[in-house]
mmCIF file of C-alpha atoms in Angstrom:
data_model
loop_
_atom_site.group_PDB
_atom_site.id
_atom_site.type_symbol
_atom_site.label_atom_id
_atom_site.label_comp_id
_atom_site.label_asym_id
_atom_site.label_seq_id
_atom_site.Cartn_x
_atom_site.Cartn_y
_atom_site.Cartn_z
ATOM 1 C CA MET A 1 3.982 11.002 9.426
ATOM 2 C CA ALA A 2 1.947 8.984 7.032
ATOM 3 C CA ASP A 3 2.006 10.208 3.645
ATOM 4 C CA VAL A 4 -1.375 11.758 2.170
ATOM 5 C CA GLY A 5 -2.779 8.594 1.052
ATOM 6 C CA THR A 6 -2.398 6.923 4.541
ATOM 7 C CA ILE A 7 -2.986 7.603 8.011
ATOM 8 C CA SER A 8 -2.061 5.859 11.342
ATOM 9 C CA TYR A 9 -4.649 4.774 13.782
ATOM 10 C CA ARG A 10 -3.554 7.085 16.429
ATOM 11 C CA GLU A 11 -3.633 9.772 13.828
ATOM 12 C CA ALA A 12 -7.068 8.643 12.764
ATOM 13 C CA VAL A 13 -8.583 9.290 16.052
ATOM 14 C CA ALA A 14 -7.518 13.010 16.001
ATOM 15 C CA GLU A 15 -8.508 13.437 12.402
ATOM 16 C CA GLY A 16 -12.025 11.800 13.131
ATOM 17 C CA ILE A 17 -12.445 14.190 15.947
ATOM 18 C CA ALA A 18 -11.087 17.107 14.067
ATOM 19 C CA ARG A 19 -13.724 16.525 11.153
ATOM 20 C CA GLU A 20 -16.520 16.547 13.504
ATOM 21 C CA MET A 21 -15.511 19.728 15.516
ATOM 22 C CA ARG A 22 -14.895 21.577 12.205
ATOM 23 C CA ARG A 23 -18.558 20.329 11.089
ATOM 24 C CA ASP A 24 -20.291 21.075 14.261
ATOM 25 C CA SER A 25 -19.429 23.796 16.892
ATOM 26 C CA THR A 26 -21.190 22.183 19.574
ATOM 27 C CA VAL A 27 -18.435 19.000 19.837
ATOM 28 C CA VAL A 28 -15.917 19.594 22.495
ATOM 29 C CA CYS A 29 -13.312 17.257 24.001
ATOM 30 C CA LEU A 30 -12.237 16.942 27.533
ATOM 31 C CA GLY A 31 -9.844 14.717 29.127
ATOM 32 C CA GLU A 32 -6.711 14.354 31.070
ATOM 33 C CA ASP A 33 -3.519 15.879 29.168
ATOM 34 C CA ILE A 34 -5.735 15.876 25.734
ATOM 35 C CA GLY A 35 -4.708 19.677 25.054
ATOM 36 C CA ALA A 36 -0.932 21.119 24.796
ATOM 37 C CA ALA A 37 0.321 17.784 25.569
ATOM 38 C CA GLU A 38 -2.062 16.134 22.697
ATOM 39 C CA GLY A 39 -2.702 12.871 24.787
ATOM 40 C CA VAL A 40 -0.521 10.429 26.236
ATOM 41 C CA PHE A 41 -0.928 8.221 23.188
ATOM 42 C CA LYS A 42 -0.872 11.298 20.910
ATOM 43 C CA THR A 43 -4.444 10.524 19.838
ATOM 44 C CA THR A 44 -5.327 14.298 20.139
ATOM 45 C CA VAL A 45 -2.548 15.919 18.139
ATOM 46 C CA GLY A 46 -3.190 19.318 16.636
ATOM 47 C CA LEU A 47 -6.777 19.630 18.294
ATOM 48 C CA PHE A 48 -5.515 21.974 20.995
ATOM 49 C CA LYS A 49 -3.914 24.205 18.428
ATOM 50 C CA GLU A 50 -6.796 24.375 16.112
ATOM 51 C CA PHE A 51 -9.770 24.623 18.392
ATOM 52 C CA GLY A 52 -8.285 26.292 21.381
ATOM 53 C CA PRO A 53 -9.073 25.987 25.421
ATOM 54 C CA GLN A 54 -13.052 26.963 24.649
ATOM 55 C CA ARG A 55 -13.416 23.634 23.174
ATOM 56 C CA VAL A 56 -10.349 21.318 24.414
ATOM 57 C CA TRP A 57 -10.469 21.044 27.777
ATOM 58 C CA ASP A 58 -7.785 19.690 29.932
ATOM 59 C CA THR A 59 -9.192 18.357 33.272
ATOM 60 C CA PRO A 60 -7.882 17.191 36.660
ATOM 61 C CA ILE A 61 -7.285 13.631 37.171
ATOM 62 C CA SER A 62 -10.884 12.421 38.151
ATOM 63 C CA GLU A 63 -12.513 10.082 35.827
ATOM 64 C CA GLN A 64 -15.743 10.919 37.670
ATOM 65 C CA ALA A 65 -15.152 14.664 36.802
ATOM 66 C CA ILE A 66 -14.733 14.171 33.295
ATOM 67 C CA VAL A 67 -17.738 11.770 32.483
ATOM 68 C CA GLY A 68 -19.963 13.826 35.153
ATOM 69 C CA ALA A 69 -18.983 16.802 33.257
ATOM 70 C CA ALA A 70 -19.525 15.256 29.929
ATOM 71 C CA MET A 71 -23.100 14.128 31.021
ATOM 72 C CA GLY A 72 -23.993 17.643 31.980
ATOM 73 C CA ALA A 73 -22.548 19.057 28.737
ATOM 74 C CA ALA A 74 -24.612 16.841 26.606
ATOM 75 C CA MET A 75 -27.912 17.324 28.480
ATOM 76 C CA THR A 76 -27.707 20.856 27.870
ATOM 77 C CA GLY A 77 -26.948 20.846 24.119
ATOM 78 C CA MET A 78 -23.171 20.080 23.543
ATOM 79 C CA ARG A 79 -21.911 16.891 21.995
ATOM 80 C CA PRO A 80 -18.862 16.128 24.220
ATOM 81 C CA VAL A 81 -16.126 13.776 23.448
ATOM 82 C CA ALA A 82 -14.617 12.345 26.740
ATOM 83 C CA GLU A 83 -11.227 10.598 27.293
ATOM 84 C CA ILE A 84 -10.751 8.105 29.713
ATOM 85 C CA MET A 85 -6.869 7.552 29.581
ATOM 86 C CA PHE A 86 -7.154 3.581 30.347
ATOM 87 C CA SER A 87 -10.099 1.625 29.700
ATOM 88 C CA ASP A 88 -9.578 -0.135 32.866
ATOM 89 C CA PHE A 89 -10.271 3.278 34.518
ATOM 90 C CA LEU A 90 -14.015 3.062 33.348
ATOM 91 C CA ALA A 91 -14.271 1.476 36.644
ATOM 92 C CA CYS A 92 -13.729 4.653 38.603
ATOM 93 C CA CYS A 93 -16.784 6.202 36.852
ATOM 94 C CA TRP A 94 -18.812 3.444 36.658
ATOM 95 C CA ASP A 95 -21.846 5.059 38.285
ATOM 96 C CA TYR A 96 -22.117 7.657 35.581
ATOM 97 C CA LEU A 97 -21.454 5.141 32.675
ATOM 98 C CA ALA A 98 -23.860 2.104 33.894
ATOM 99 C CA ASN A 99 -26.576 4.092 35.906
ATOM 100 C CA GLU A 100 -26.721 7.640 34.831
ATOM 101 C CA ILE A 101 -25.799 8.360 31.312
ATOM 102 C CA PRO A 102 -27.658 5.188 29.748
ATOM 103 C CA LYS A 103 -30.825 5.902 31.806
ATOM 104 C CA ALA A 104 -31.565 9.428 31.369
ATOM 105 C CA ARG A 105 -33.322 9.533 28.088
ATOM 106 C CA TYR A 106 -35.446 6.585 29.209
ATOM 107 C CA MET A 107 -36.354 8.071 32.504
ATOM 108 C CA THR A 108 -37.273 11.481 31.100
ATOM 109 C CA GLY A 109 -39.369 9.918 28.414
ATOM 110 C CA GLY A 110 -37.360 11.248 25.739
ATOM 111 C CA GLN A 111 -37.242 14.601 26.847
ATOM 112 C CA VAL A 112 -33.509 14.575 27.739
ATOM 113 C CA THR A 113 -30.810 13.064 25.343
ATOM 114 C CA VAL A 114 -27.372 12.386 26.497
ATOM 115 C CA PRO A 115 -25.400 12.486 23.008
ATOM 116 C CA LEU A 116 -21.692 11.967 24.357
ATOM 117 C CA VAL A 117 -18.893 9.841 23.562
ATOM 118 C CA VAL A 118 -16.631 8.340 26.196
ATOM 119 C CA ARG A 119 -13.337 7.081 24.117
ATOM 120 C CA THR A 120 -10.859 5.230 25.863
ATOM 121 C CA ALA A 121 -7.372 3.214 25.092
ATOM 122 C CA ASN A 122 -8.199 -0.527 25.477
ATOM 123 C CA GLY A 123 -6.366 -3.884 25.385
ATOM 124 C CA GLY A 124 -3.314 -5.740 25.964
ATOM 125 C CA GLY A 125 -0.361 -6.954 23.977
ATOM 126 C CA LEU A 126 2.089 -4.425 25.081
ATOM 127 C CA GLY A 127 3.071 -5.464 28.489
ATOM 128 C CA PHE A 128 1.456 -2.590 30.494
ATOM 129 C CA GLY A 129 0.401 -5.141 33.358
ATOM 130 C CA ALA A 130 -3.139 -6.287 35.013
ATOM 131 C CA GLN A 131 -4.324 -2.604 35.650
ATOM 132 C CA HIS A 132 -3.467 -1.179 32.137
ATOM 133 C CA SER A 133 -4.052 -3.571 29.792
ATOM 134 C CA GLN A 134 -7.469 -5.162 29.943
ATOM 135 C CA ALA A 135 -10.162 -5.281 27.067
ATOM 136 C CA VAL A 136 -13.244 -4.192 28.764
ATOM 137 C CA GLU A 137 -15.859 -4.140 26.147
ATOM 138 C CA ASN A 138 -17.759 -6.777 27.853
ATOM 139 C CA TRP A 139 -18.116 -4.323 30.993
ATOM 140 C CA ALA A 140 -20.259 -2.350 28.691
ATOM 141 C CA LEU A 141 -22.034 -4.679 27.205
ATOM 142 C CA THR A 142 -23.711 -5.450 30.320
ATOM 143 C CA VAL A 143 -25.233 -1.927 30.371
ATOM 144 C CA PRO A 144 -28.786 -1.445 28.492
ATOM 145 C CA GLY A 145 -28.515 1.997 26.946
ATOM 146 C CA LEU A 146 -24.887 2.511 25.589
ATOM 147 C CA LYS A 147 -23.745 1.668 22.033
ATOM 148 C CA ILE A 148 -20.317 0.082 21.683
ATOM 149 C CA VAL A 149 -17.779 0.580 18.827
ATOM 150 C CA ALA A 150 -14.339 -0.840 18.588
ATOM 151 C CA PRO A 151 -12.647 -0.115 15.363
ATOM 152 C CA SER A 152 -9.777 -2.226 13.789
ATOM 153 C CA THR A 153 -8.368 0.093 10.894
ATOM 154 C CA PRO A 154 -7.840 3.801 10.803
ATOM 155 C CA ALA A 155 -10.503 4.274 8.007
ATOM 156 C CA ASP A 156 -13.002 2.596 10.551
ATOM 157 C CA VAL A 157 -11.681 4.922 13.131
ATOM 158 C CA ILE A 158 -12.704 7.936 11.429
ATOM 159 C CA GLY A 159 -15.978 6.639 9.985
ATOM 160 C CA LEU A 160 -17.164 5.226 13.403
ATOM 161 C CA MET A 161 -16.064 8.470 15.184
ATOM 162 C CA ALA A 162 -18.267 10.780 12.876
ATOM 163 C CA ALA A 163 -21.287 8.061 13.421
ATOM 164 C CA ALA A 164 -20.484 8.043 17.338
ATOM 165 C CA ILE A 165 -20.434 11.861 17.819
ATOM 166 C CA ARG A 166 -23.485 12.370 15.660
ATOM 167 C CA SER A 167 -25.404 9.453 17.542
ATOM 168 C CA ASP A 168 -27.985 10.947 19.967
ATOM 169 C CA ASP A 169 -27.105 7.938 22.346
ATOM 170 C CA PRO A 170 -24.036 7.392 24.352
ATOM 171 C CA VAL A 171 -21.457 5.672 22.876
ATOM 172 C CA VAL A 172 -18.364 4.203 24.486
ATOM 173 C CA PHE A 173 -15.765 4.322 21.725
ATOM 174 C CA PHE A 174 -12.853 1.691 22.250
ATOM 175 C CA GLU A 175 -9.401 2.496 20.647
ATOM 176 C CA HIS A 176 -7.041 -0.519 20.832
ATOM 177 C CA LYS A 177 -3.365 0.595 22.048
ATOM 178 C CA ALA A 178 -1.897 -2.372 19.971
ATOM 179 C CA LEU A 179 -3.264 -0.958 16.795
ATOM 180 C CA LEU A 180 -2.193 2.854 17.344
ATOM 181 C CA ALA A 181 0.929 2.340 15.400
ATOM 182 C CA GLY A 182 -0.544 0.577 12.487
ATOM 183 C CA SER A 183 -1.664 2.509 9.382
ATOM 184 C CA GLY A 184 -4.054 2.386 6.367
ATOM 185 C CA PRO A 185 -5.905 4.155 3.580
ATOM 186 C CA ARG A 186 -6.908 7.974 4.763
ATOM 187 C CA PRO A 187 -11.113 8.167 4.098
ATOM 188 C CA PRO A 188 -12.597 10.749 2.102
ATOM 189 C CA GLU A 189 -14.177 13.724 3.729
ATOM 190 C CA ASP A 190 -17.578 13.253 4.933
ATOM 191 C CA TYR A 191 -16.718 9.557 5.517
ATOM 192 C CA VAL A 192 -18.981 8.104 8.025
ATOM 193 C CA VAL A 193 -19.701 4.359 8.854
ATOM 194 C CA GLU A 194 -23.117 3.227 10.154
ATOM 195 C CA LEU A 195 -23.021 2.060 13.693
ATOM 196 C CA GLY A 196 -23.943 -1.423 13.854
ATOM 197 C CA ARG A 197 -22.723 -2.877 10.525
ATOM 198 C CA ALA A 198 -20.039 -5.418 10.558
ATOM 199 C CA ALA A 199 -17.352 -5.561 7.704
ATOM 200 C CA MET A 200 -16.360 -8.493 5.747
ATOM 201 C CA ALA A 201 -12.441 -8.047 6.062
ATOM 202 C CA ARG A 202 -11.719 -11.359 4.420
ATOM 203 C CA GLU A 203 -13.927 -13.862 2.259
ATOM 204 C CA GLY A 204 -13.712 -17.648 2.480
ATOM 205 C CA THR A 205 -15.870 -20.534 2.246
ATOM 206 C CA ASP A 206 -14.815 -23.034 4.934
ATOM 207 C CA VAL A 207 -14.984 -21.744 8.307
ATOM 208 C CA THR A 208 -16.328 -18.242 9.716
ATOM 209 C CA VAL A 209 -14.118 -15.943 12.016
ATOM 210 C CA VAL A 210 -15.952 -13.532 13.957
ATOM 211 C CA THR A 211 -13.711 -10.584 15.340
ATOM 212 C CA LEU A 212 -13.081 -7.198 16.857
ATOM 213 C CA ALA A 213 -10.450 -4.475 17.064
ATOM 214 C CA SER A 214 -7.146 -6.108 17.955
ATOM 215 C CA THR A 215 -8.238 -9.757 16.796
ATOM 216 C CA VAL A 216 -9.017 -8.769 13.536
ATOM 217 C CA PRO A 217 -5.448 -8.708 12.150
ATOM 218 C CA LEU A 218 -4.851 -11.852 14.264
ATOM 219 C CA ALA A 219 -7.233 -13.571 12.187
ATOM 220 C CA LEU A 220 -6.394 -12.172 9.039
ATOM 221 C CA LYS A 221 -2.753 -13.593 9.609
ATOM 222 C CA ALA A 222 -4.061 -16.970 10.669
ATOM 223 C CA ALA A 223 -6.248 -16.925 7.602
ATOM 224 C CA GLU A 224 -3.330 -16.371 5.425
ATOM 225 C CA GLN A 225 -1.376 -19.174 6.887
ATOM 226 C CA LEU A 226 -4.109 -21.698 6.292
ATOM 227 C CA ASP A 227 -4.520 -20.757 2.577
ATOM 228 C CA ALA A 228 -1.548 -22.997 2.266
ATOM 229 C CA ASP A 229 -3.425 -25.941 3.622
ATOM 230 C CA GLY A 230 -6.373 -25.342 1.522
ATOM 231 C CA ILE A 231 -8.734 -24.013 4.070
ATOM 232 C CA SER A 232 -10.528 -21.047 3.155
ATOM 233 C CA VAL A 233 -11.313 -18.673 6.050
ATOM 234 C CA GLU A 234 -14.176 -15.710 6.101
ATOM 235 C CA VAL A 235 -13.132 -13.241 8.574
ATOM 236 C CA ILE A 236 -15.785 -10.943 9.770
ATOM 237 C CA ASP A 237 -14.990 -7.656 11.737
ATOM 238 C CA LEU A 238 -17.587 -6.749 13.810
ATOM 239 C CA ARG A 239 -16.638 -3.345 14.461
ATOM 240 C CA CYS A 240 -19.829 -2.539 16.796
ATOM 241 C CA LEU A 241 -21.115 -4.884 19.653
ATOM 242 C CA VAL A 242 -24.049 -2.454 20.171
ATOM 243 C CA PRO A 243 -25.786 -2.410 17.637
ATOM 244 C CA LEU A 244 -24.615 -5.811 16.882
ATOM 245 C CA ASP A 245 -24.642 -7.233 13.477
ATOM 246 C CA MET A 246 -25.501 -10.713 13.533
ATOM 247 C CA ARG A 247 -27.341 -10.672 10.308
ATOM 248 C CA THR A 248 -23.760 -10.729 8.683
ATOM 249 C CA VAL A 249 -22.723 -13.455 10.680
ATOM 250 C CA LEU A 250 -25.667 -15.647 9.908
ATOM 251 C CA ARG A 251 -25.310 -14.987 6.224
ATOM 252 C CA SER A 252 -21.545 -16.167 6.327
ATOM 253 C CA LEU A 253 -22.359 -19.454 8.259
ATOM 254 C CA GLU A 254 -25.105 -20.227 5.622
ATOM 255 C CA LYS A 255 -21.853 -20.417 3.291
ATOM 256 C CA THR A 256 -19.224 -21.908 5.538
ATOM 257 C CA SER A 257 -21.245 -23.877 8.260
ATOM 258 C CA ARG A 258 -18.460 -23.534 10.676
ATOM 259 C CA LEU A 259 -17.787 -20.843 13.346
ATOM 260 C CA VAL A 260 -14.969 -19.559 15.450
ATOM 261 C CA VAL A 261 -15.184 -16.424 17.571
ATOM 262 C CA VAL A 262 -12.059 -14.515 18.639
ATOM 263 C CA GLU A 263 -12.306 -12.267 21.472
ATOM 264 C CA GLU A 264 -9.684 -10.334 23.828
ATOM 265 C CA ASN A 265 -12.317 -10.317 26.468
ATOM 266 C CA PRO A 266 -11.709 -13.022 29.241
ATOM 267 C CA TYR A 267 -14.059 -16.320 28.143
ATOM 268 C CA GLN A 268 -15.832 -15.816 31.098
ATOM 269 C CA GLY A 269 -18.661 -13.107 30.178
ATOM 270 C CA GLY A 270 -16.936 -12.221 27.066
ATOM 271 C CA TRP A 271 -18.791 -10.806 24.089
ATOM 272 C CA GLY A 272 -18.253 -13.868 22.274
ATOM 273 C CA ALA A 273 -20.589 -15.846 24.484
ATOM 274 C CA THR A 274 -23.212 -13.273 23.098
ATOM 275 C CA VAL A 275 -22.391 -14.067 19.626
ATOM 276 C CA VAL A 276 -22.564 -17.687 20.307
ATOM 277 C CA SER A 277 -25.924 -17.808 22.034
ATOM 278 C CA VAL A 278 -27.779 -15.896 19.054
ATOM 279 C CA VAL A 279 -26.070 -18.363 16.287
ATOM 280 C CA ALA A 280 -27.292 -21.427 18.719
ATOM 281 C CA ASP A 281 -30.722 -19.716 18.743
ATOM 282 C CA GLU A 282 -31.163 -18.520 15.331
ATOM 283 C CA GLY A 283 -28.739 -20.542 13.128
ATOM 284 C CA PHE A 284 -28.488 -23.736 14.940
ATOM 285 C CA GLU A 285 -29.330 -25.353 11.706
ATOM 286 C CA LEU A 286 -26.707 -23.718 9.807
ATOM 287 C CA LEU A 287 -23.880 -25.570 11.608
ATOM 288 C CA ASP A 288 -21.917 -28.634 10.744
ATOM 289 C CA ALA A 289 -19.399 -28.496 13.553
ATOM 290 C CA PRO A 290 -19.438 -27.206 17.203
ATOM 291 C CA ILE A 291 -18.755 -23.593 17.865
ATOM 292 C CA LYS A 292 -15.244 -22.715 19.029
ATOM 293 C CA ARG A 293 -14.098 -19.241 21.135
ATOM 294 C CA VAL A 294 -10.824 -18.200 21.359
ATOM 295 C CA ALA A 295 -10.585 -15.798 24.145
ATOM 296 C CA GLY A 296 -8.246 -14.540 26.956
ATOM 297 C CA ALA A 297 -7.963 -16.318 30.208
ATOM 298 C CA CYS A 298 -9.780 -15.534 33.317
ATOM 299 C CA VAL A 299 -6.531 -14.201 35.229
ATOM 300 C CA PRO A 300 -5.189 -10.970 35.515
ATOM 301 C CA LEU A 301 -3.065 -9.758 32.762
ATOM 302 C CA PRO A 302 0.791 -10.512 33.442
ATOM 303 C CA PHE A 303 3.808 -7.746 32.707
ATOM 304 C CA ALA A 304 5.827 -10.140 31.039
ATOM 305 C CA ASP A 305 5.672 -10.645 27.447
ATOM 306 C CA SER A 306 5.715 -14.383 27.100
ATOM 307 C CA LEU A 307 3.377 -14.645 30.053
ATOM 308 C CA GLU A 308 1.100 -12.189 28.323
ATOM 309 C CA ALA A 309 0.801 -14.105 25.468
ATOM 310 C CA GLU A 310 -0.178 -17.134 27.162
ATOM 311 C CA VAL A 311 -3.401 -15.033 28.392
ATOM 312 C CA ILE A 312 -4.584 -13.312 25.358
ATOM 313 C CA PRO A 313 -5.520 -14.609 21.754
ATOM 314 C CA THR A 314 -2.413 -14.997 19.281
ATOM 315 C CA VAL A 315 -2.194 -16.102 15.724
ATOM 316 C CA ASP A 316 -0.927 -19.591 16.642
ATOM 317 C CA LYS A 317 -4.022 -20.112 18.842
ATOM 318 C CA VAL A 318 -6.561 -18.989 16.180
ATOM 319 C CA THR A 319 -4.757 -21.149 13.523
ATOM 320 C CA GLU A 320 -4.925 -24.194 15.970
ATOM 321 C CA ALA A 321 -8.834 -23.655 16.649
ATOM 322 C CA ILE A 322 -9.526 -23.057 12.934
ATOM 323 C CA ARG A 323 -7.390 -26.240 11.775
ATOM 324 C CA LYS A 324 -9.346 -28.741 14.421
ATOM 325 C CA LEU A 325 -12.680 -27.117 13.203
ATOM 326 C CA SER A 326 -12.102 -27.550 9.669
ATOM 327 C CA ALA A 327 -11.146 -31.355 10.373
ATOM 328 C CA TYR A 328 -14.313 -31.913 12.404
#
C-alpha cells in the first residue's frame, strides 16, 4: 500500500469510483469478479466492502449482459460504471457500444440520456498475447457519441473518473495494464479533471511529442535521454481522445514547429492519424519538418516479450524518431 501522500494507478481506479459513489447514491458498479474478488487487476478493492451488493454487482461472464444492463440502468436514472475485463472483449458487446448507447440521446431528441462509464483494462507490454493485449482506443474513436478517456497518472485516473461518471454522455474509460503498478501523488478530495483538456507533461522548445496513456512515460524517458544531446522535447498528454484538445497541440507547435505522435494503437487507423490530419488542416504553416508517427505495427500482438517490443512503441523508437526530426 502506498503511503498517505501517494497512490498507485490501480488503487486510484478504486478510489476514483469510491469518491463518486460516496457523493452520488445513483452510482453503481457492475462487472465480472468486481465484488468480493475485488477485480482481476485489483482495481475495485474495497468497493464491495464499503457499498455492498446493492451497489456493486457481480455479473455473469457476458459482456453483452454487462453493457446491456448498464445501458438500461442509465436510461432509468442511475449512473452505472461497467467493467469489461479486457478491452479486447469490447468486441463482444460492440452492438451496444456502437449502435445503441451512443445513439439513444440523439434518436430520442434528448428525452433519454445514457450517463454510463464503460471502464476496461487496455494495452500491451505485459506479454498477454494477441487477444488480451490490444490498445483499442481507435475502435471507440470511430463511433460518434462516445467520449474516450485514457489517463496516464493516478491523479488523472481519479480526476477523469469523476468527470466521466458525472458526464451525461457515455464514456469509455481505458485503464492501461502496464501502468497499474505505478504510483504518483494522491489528489485532494473533490478533484476533477475536465474532459478534453490535455496536460503539459513536459515543456520543451525543439520538438512536440503528443502521447496518450502508456506512451506518456515512454516519451518522458526519451526526452530525458535527449536532453544530453541538447534536444528540448515538449511532451503533451492528451488524456482524452473525445473531446480532443487540439488547441494545446497547435499552441505547442507555434513554439517547436516539429511534431511526433506516439501511440500504441496500430499505425493503420490509429488515433494519431486524426491528430496529424487536424494539424495538416489547421497548422500546416506552423511546421518546419514532416510529421512523424510512432505507432504499433499492424500485426497481432505476440506473447514473447522480445517480439512484443518489436510491435509496440518503445523508448528507443521514440528517441530515434525525435533525433531524425530534430535534424531535419
